[in-house]
């Protein structure tokens, strides 16, 4: 999972994509990059590096940018080499944005995973004589686009040509992905995979008089595309809409917006938005597919409380306090506490400078993070039955250690509630758990998971409770039920190569 943003119209586009990235930092902490294009000088400006956004971009580096069109990316690595100084060069090669010079000059960023990346790599090398230099699946996408446009570049550029080139990508690339890109001197583009697995939102605003004066060739508006609506809200853009599954969008140099949604509609491909956006990844301020993330999490807590109440009525558990595991579960825990009428207590104190342990990309780094991440207030825990609430249980690393910590602080009994049903299957579409051996619930019953974690009782929100909370039937829940909407037959090679890179 990554965060992407593109801005076109304002002469300060590079500043806005930087600020937009800061609002999307929760989506990835490995690396960041910005690419801008200046219509006046016809120049690209580009910088990317490993690290947090604020560390990568100093004021001096940002001062070197100019241009009315920019794209940016914050990376959450699901492929490529593991942590360590000897792998830094290889890791830098995979940082986005990526560029290719022909035709037109193309820059792209993306969020998601291409399951059949290695098949595409072989196809590009053997049939198109295009050799890839990174382990990023975006490089395969940008080469597919370059090849598709090259075949049609002998005549004047048109949206119809562009649309056919992107549809060629849809035919070949299997996975979940949202893409934002730019064509030098032509415009900004975006497209979303045919099932709509990964989010992408379009916004617009009027230019200020200052912006118009700074760029006399303006078209009166500025457009933005971003992974989440919170970036649009902060930058003062009005949300126009979510891009539809399989939508191809292009904004030309006069500000005219072209769009096509024919691919998914003609092929009758059902939408399958990733449920994990509402569970964990998205900022609670964001609205995705017209559904507030904050409201969905309130409903997670309320519906989970209804299921827990049955256990309380049967005398199987008797919680004295409800305790959230920071940060994502806080909203659901408040709602659960209110519904059950059990006191809510924040007795696990988080070190705010520790990265989110789930999106760290090695087990060793996750273990270190858990040790530093939280401390327990023993005086509020001692002698009580504690109901811990978390957004999900993936590997169980954090959950197991926190349960130990709460028991060490003197809890009489510790119950653990998850606002997500058991994650039993790998994700190949951009969430970093593609290996079933890493999943604590993959081959265990609920009781066996509880025993492994050390919990006196483990309660998962039901699948129906999740669907009811999000308010949508059109969800990808493959990690829960094994129903993969996109072909994952190439996943074995993907998993083998990922494991090789991280040994």
mmCIF file of C-alpha atoms in Angstrom, residues 324-328 345-356 369-377:
data_model
loop_
_atom_site.group_PDB
_atom_site.id
_atom_site.type_symbol
_atom_site.label_atom_id
_atom_site.label_comp_id
_atom_site.label_asym_id
_atom_site.label_seq_id
_atom_site.Cartn_x
_atom_site.Cartn_y
_atom_site.Cartn_z
ATOM 1 C CA UNK A 324 -7.937 0.472 22.597
ATOM 2 C CA UNK A 325 -4.626 -0.542 21.074
ATOM 3 C CA UNK A 326 -3.407 2.743 19.548
ATOM 4 C CA UNK A 327 -3.972 4.246 17.107
ATOM 5 C CA UNK A 328 -6.373 2.868 14.497
ATOM 6 C CA UNK A 345 -9.664 3.632 29.369
ATOM 7 C CA UNK A 346 -6.566 4.551 27.388
ATOM 8 C CA UNK A 347 -4.028 2.700 29.500
ATOM 9 C CA UNK A 348 -1.642 1.731 26.700
ATOM 10 C CA UNK A 349 0.507 4.768 26.020
ATOM 11 C CA UNK A 350 2.096 4.998 22.608
ATOM 12 C CA UNK A 351 5.509 6.394 21.766
ATOM 13 C CA UNK A 352 4.443 8.648 18.896
ATOM 14 C CA UNK A 353 7.849 8.443 17.227
ATOM 15 C CA UNK A 354 7.672 4.719 16.509
ATOM 16 C CA UNK A 355 6.491 3.705 13.043
ATOM 17 C CA UNK A 356 3.304 1.694 12.565
ATOM 18 C CA UNK A 369 8.878 -1.759 17.265
ATOM 19 C CA UNK A 370 6.439 -3.558 19.563
ATOM 20 C CA UNK A 371 8.947 -3.447 22.432
ATOM 21 C CA UNK A 372 9.321 0.312 22.059
ATOM 22 C CA UNK A 373 5.843 1.185 20.882
ATOM 23 C CA UNK A 374 3.683 0.910 24.008
ATOM 24 C CA UNK A 375 3.814 1.083 27.778
ATOM 25 C CA UNK A 376 1.017 0.027 30.141
ATOM 26 C CA UNK A 377 -0.349 2.007 33.107
#
